[in-house]
Amino acid sequence: MTAPSGRHPCALGACGFPSDVPGPAGGYGRKILAVAETQQLGNQPQRTCIGCRKKGTRSELLRLVAGAGGSTAVVVDERRRMAGRGAWLHPSEKCLALAVKRRAFGRALNGAAGTDDVERRILAGTLQTPPVAAATTVQPESGSEN
């Protein structure tokens, strides 16, 4: 539809049609497609934490799987290669507490409930202090002495 002036009536108003771009049939009104802004993370796979429900990259999250042999234990998959359905969790006490409160382990891993291994792994990770770099002496390369 065009106005008597030959232009689209809203002139890039709320409808999203440009007023001065002719469409394929010679008329006006070719739709503008707006692209939503996305966070640029490269081609890294996105996973959702079962505790806080926020997305993160695989490298930020722990992969959890149900124990083998019909066990109800939840096991941390350090290499992210174990067979079976996996769930992802941020390695923080806060996300662990939220996941336990929401009973997310049982839903995500089909009835698995024993979180002792996960709690041990997360608590061990939070109690560790970052290693202090040892003081190193710099030796000149051979032949560079004057």
mmCIF file of C-alpha atoms in Angstrom:
data_model
loop_
_atom_site.group_PDB
_atom_site.id
_atom_site.type_symbol
_atom_site.label_atom_id
_atom_site.label_comp_id
_atom_site.label_asym_id
_atom_site.label_seq_id
_atom_site.Cartn_x
_atom_site.Cartn_y
_atom_site.Cartn_z
ATOM 1 C CA MET A 1 0.000 0.000 0.000
ATOM 2 C CA THR A 2 1.370 3.416 -0.880
ATOM 3 C CA ALA A 3 0.213 6.869 0.057
ATOM 4 C CA PRO A 4 -1.022 9.299 -2.644
ATOM 5 C CA SER A 5 2.463 10.821 -2.666
ATOM 6 C CA GLY A 6 3.869 7.474 -3.890
ATOM 7 C CA ARG A 7 5.656 6.772 -0.629
ATOM 8 C CA HIS A 8 4.879 4.243 2.073
ATOM 9 C CA PRO A 9 2.580 5.868 4.664
ATOM 10 C CA CYS A 10 4.670 5.254 7.770
ATOM 11 C CA ALA A 11 8.114 6.128 6.311
ATOM 12 C CA LEU A 12 10.087 3.576 8.310
ATOM 13 C CA GLY A 13 7.747 3.769 11.234
ATOM 14 C CA ALA A 14 6.563 0.921 13.386
ATOM 15 C CA CYS A 15 5.872 -1.490 10.520
ATOM 16 C CA GLY A 16 9.546 -1.837 9.509
ATOM 17 C CA PHE A 17 9.056 -1.215 5.794
ATOM 18 C CA PRO A 18 11.288 1.313 4.064
ATOM 19 C CA SER A 19 9.477 4.042 2.224
ATOM 20 C CA ASP A 20 11.889 4.620 -0.615
ATOM 21 C CA VAL A 21 13.093 1.119 -1.518
ATOM 22 C CA PRO A 22 11.168 -0.419 -4.402
ATOM 23 C CA GLY A 23 10.160 -4.038 -3.945
ATOM 24 C CA PRO A 24 10.534 -6.839 -6.490
ATOM 25 C CA ALA A 25 7.197 -6.008 -8.152
ATOM 26 C CA GLY A 26 8.109 -2.351 -8.524
ATOM 27 C CA GLY A 27 6.084 -1.270 -5.498
ATOM 28 C CA TYR A 28 7.355 -0.071 -2.180
ATOM 29 C CA GLY A 29 7.458 -2.049 0.986
ATOM 30 C CA ARG A 30 10.332 -4.542 1.063
ATOM 31 C CA LYS A 31 10.666 -5.634 4.675
ATOM 32 C CA ILE A 32 13.806 -4.785 6.663
ATOM 33 C CA LEU A 33 15.149 -7.664 8.693
ATOM 34 C CA ALA A 34 16.712 -6.601 11.970
ATOM 35 C CA VAL A 35 19.433 -8.840 13.320
ATOM 36 C CA ALA A 36 19.449 -9.240 17.069
ATOM 37 C CA GLU A 37 22.676 -8.422 18.779
ATOM 38 C CA THR A 38 24.453 -11.572 19.828
ATOM 39 C CA GLN A 39 27.388 -12.078 22.059
ATOM 40 C CA GLN A 40 30.429 -12.884 19.954
ATOM 41 C CA LEU A 41 31.987 -16.027 21.398
ATOM 42 C CA GLY A 42 33.327 -17.485 18.203
ATOM 43 C CA ASN A 43 32.116 -20.960 17.394
ATOM 44 C CA GLN A 44 32.238 -22.212 20.984
ATOM 45 C CA PRO A 45 29.389 -24.526 21.976
ATOM 46 C CA GLN A 46 27.020 -23.015 24.545
ATOM 47 C CA ARG A 47 25.799 -25.058 27.512
ATOM 48 C CA THR A 48 23.304 -24.197 30.265
ATOM 49 C CA CYS A 49 24.194 -24.578 33.940
ATOM 50 C CA ILE A 50 21.627 -26.742 35.765
ATOM 51 C CA GLY A 51 22.068 -24.585 38.875
ATOM 52 C CA CYS A 52 21.742 -20.962 37.807
ATOM 53 C CA ARG A 53 20.330 -21.685 34.285
ATOM 54 C CA LYS A 54 22.823 -19.264 32.690
ATOM 55 C CA LYS A 55 24.646 -20.143 29.498
ATOM 56 C CA GLY A 56 28.380 -20.564 29.302
ATOM 57 C CA THR A 57 31.056 -22.163 27.187
ATOM 58 C CA ARG A 58 32.119 -25.758 27.698
ATOM 59 C CA SER A 59 35.404 -24.598 29.199
ATOM 60 C CA GLU A 60 33.573 -22.638 31.945
ATOM 61 C CA LEU A 61 31.341 -25.515 33.086
ATOM 62 C CA LEU A 62 31.788 -28.979 34.595
ATOM 63 C CA ARG A 63 30.208 -31.881 32.744
ATOM 64 C CA LEU A 64 28.355 -34.304 34.990
ATOM 65 C CA VAL A 65 27.111 -37.788 34.108
ATOM 66 C CA ALA A 66 25.224 -40.508 35.952
ATOM 67 C CA GLY A 67 27.466 -43.223 37.337
ATOM 68 C CA ALA A 68 27.930 -46.387 35.312
ATOM 69 C CA GLY A 69 26.161 -49.651 36.089
ATOM 70 C CA GLY A 70 22.806 -48.213 37.113
ATOM 71 C CA SER A 71 24.302 -46.264 40.012
ATOM 72 C CA THR A 72 22.475 -43.171 41.269
ATOM 73 C CA ALA A 73 25.772 -41.344 41.850
ATOM 74 C CA VAL A 74 26.612 -38.249 39.834
ATOM 75 C CA VAL A 75 30.192 -38.276 38.524
ATOM 76 C CA VAL A 76 32.280 -35.350 37.265
ATOM 77 C CA ASP A 77 33.428 -36.008 33.701
ATOM 78 C CA GLU A 78 36.821 -34.273 33.747
ATOM 79 C CA ARG A 79 37.660 -35.043 30.108
ATOM 80 C CA ARG A 80 34.080 -34.419 28.877
ATOM 81 C CA ARG A 81 34.130 -37.716 27.005
ATOM 82 C CA MET A 82 32.158 -40.178 29.136
ATOM 83 C CA ALA A 83 29.264 -41.968 27.500
ATOM 84 C CA GLY A 84 25.699 -41.100 28.329
ATOM 85 C CA ARG A 85 23.570 -38.092 28.976
ATOM 86 C CA GLY A 86 25.445 -35.159 30.476
ATOM 87 C CA ALA A 87 24.510 -32.131 32.521
ATOM 88 C CA TRP A 88 26.553 -28.955 32.950
ATOM 89 C CA LEU A 89 27.251 -26.979 36.132
ATOM 90 C CA HIS A 90 29.369 -23.942 36.985
ATOM 91 C CA PRO A 91 32.144 -24.980 39.403
ATOM 92 C CA SER A 92 30.832 -22.788 42.240
ATOM 93 C CA GLU A 93 29.169 -23.562 45.540
ATOM 94 C CA LYS A 94 26.326 -21.190 44.684
ATOM 95 C CA CYS A 95 25.369 -23.089 41.518
ATOM 96 C CA LEU A 96 25.735 -26.422 43.299
ATOM 97 C CA ALA A 97 23.389 -25.265 46.076
ATOM 98 C CA LEU A 98 20.850 -24.017 43.517
ATOM 99 C CA ALA A 99 20.992 -27.311 41.609
ATOM 100 C CA VAL A 100 20.435 -29.332 44.797
ATOM 101 C CA LYS A 101 17.600 -27.023 45.902
ATOM 102 C CA ARG A 102 15.885 -27.290 42.502
ATOM 103 C CA ARG A 103 16.487 -31.082 42.386
ATOM 104 C CA ALA A 104 18.058 -30.530 38.973
ATOM 105 C CA PHE A 105 20.377 -33.568 39.103
ATOM 106 C CA GLY A 106 17.470 -36.024 39.139
ATOM 107 C CA ARG A 107 15.745 -34.313 36.226
ATOM 108 C CA ALA A 108 18.831 -33.773 34.084
ATOM 109 C CA LEU A 109 20.348 -37.203 34.676
ATOM 110 C CA ASN A 110 17.254 -39.411 34.865
ATOM 111 C CA GLY A 111 17.063 -40.130 38.604
ATOM 112 C CA ALA A 112 20.698 -39.672 39.647
ATOM 113 C CA ALA A 113 20.885 -38.100 43.091
ATOM 114 C CA GLY A 114 24.232 -38.848 44.793
ATOM 115 C CA THR A 115 26.186 -35.610 44.499
ATOM 116 C CA ASP A 116 29.100 -36.447 46.824
ATOM 117 C CA ASP A 117 31.677 -36.566 44.014
ATOM 118 C CA VAL A 118 30.481 -33.234 42.623
ATOM 119 C CA GLU A 119 30.521 -31.567 46.057
ATOM 120 C CA ARG A 120 34.027 -32.894 46.722
ATOM 121 C CA ARG A 121 35.280 -31.599 43.355
ATOM 122 C CA ILE A 122 33.764 -28.135 43.767
ATOM 123 C CA LEU A 123 34.851 -27.715 47.381
ATOM 124 C CA ALA A 124 38.373 -28.862 46.520
ATOM 125 C CA GLY A 125 38.479 -26.330 43.699
ATOM 126 C CA THR A 126 37.360 -23.431 45.913
ATOM 127 C CA LEU A 127 39.720 -24.273 48.770
ATOM 128 C CA GLN A 128 42.815 -24.355 46.595
ATOM 129 C CA THR A 129 44.820 -21.184 46.535
ATOM 130 C CA PRO A 130 46.355 -20.119 43.259
ATOM 131 C CA PRO A 131 49.960 -21.271 42.936
ATOM 132 C CA VAL A 132 52.543 -18.631 43.689
ATOM 133 C CA ALA A 133 55.092 -18.212 40.940
ATOM 134 C CA ALA A 134 58.563 -19.092 42.148
ATOM 135 C CA ALA A 135 61.199 -16.421 41.788
ATOM 136 C CA THR A 136 63.424 -17.294 38.878
ATOM 137 C CA THR A 137 66.832 -15.948 38.128
ATOM 138 C CA VAL A 138 67.522 -14.894 34.601
ATOM 139 C CA GLN A 139 70.716 -16.311 33.182
ATOM 140 C CA PRO A 140 72.254 -14.587 30.185
ATOM 141 C CA GLU A 141 72.520 -16.654 27.037
ATOM 142 C CA SER A 142 75.915 -18.045 26.271
ATOM 143 C CA GLY A 143 77.961 -15.749 24.134
ATOM 144 C CA SER A 144 76.148 -12.631 25.257
ATOM 145 C CA GLU A 145 78.572 -11.822 28.108
ATOM 146 C CA ASN A 146 80.791 -8.842 27.433
#
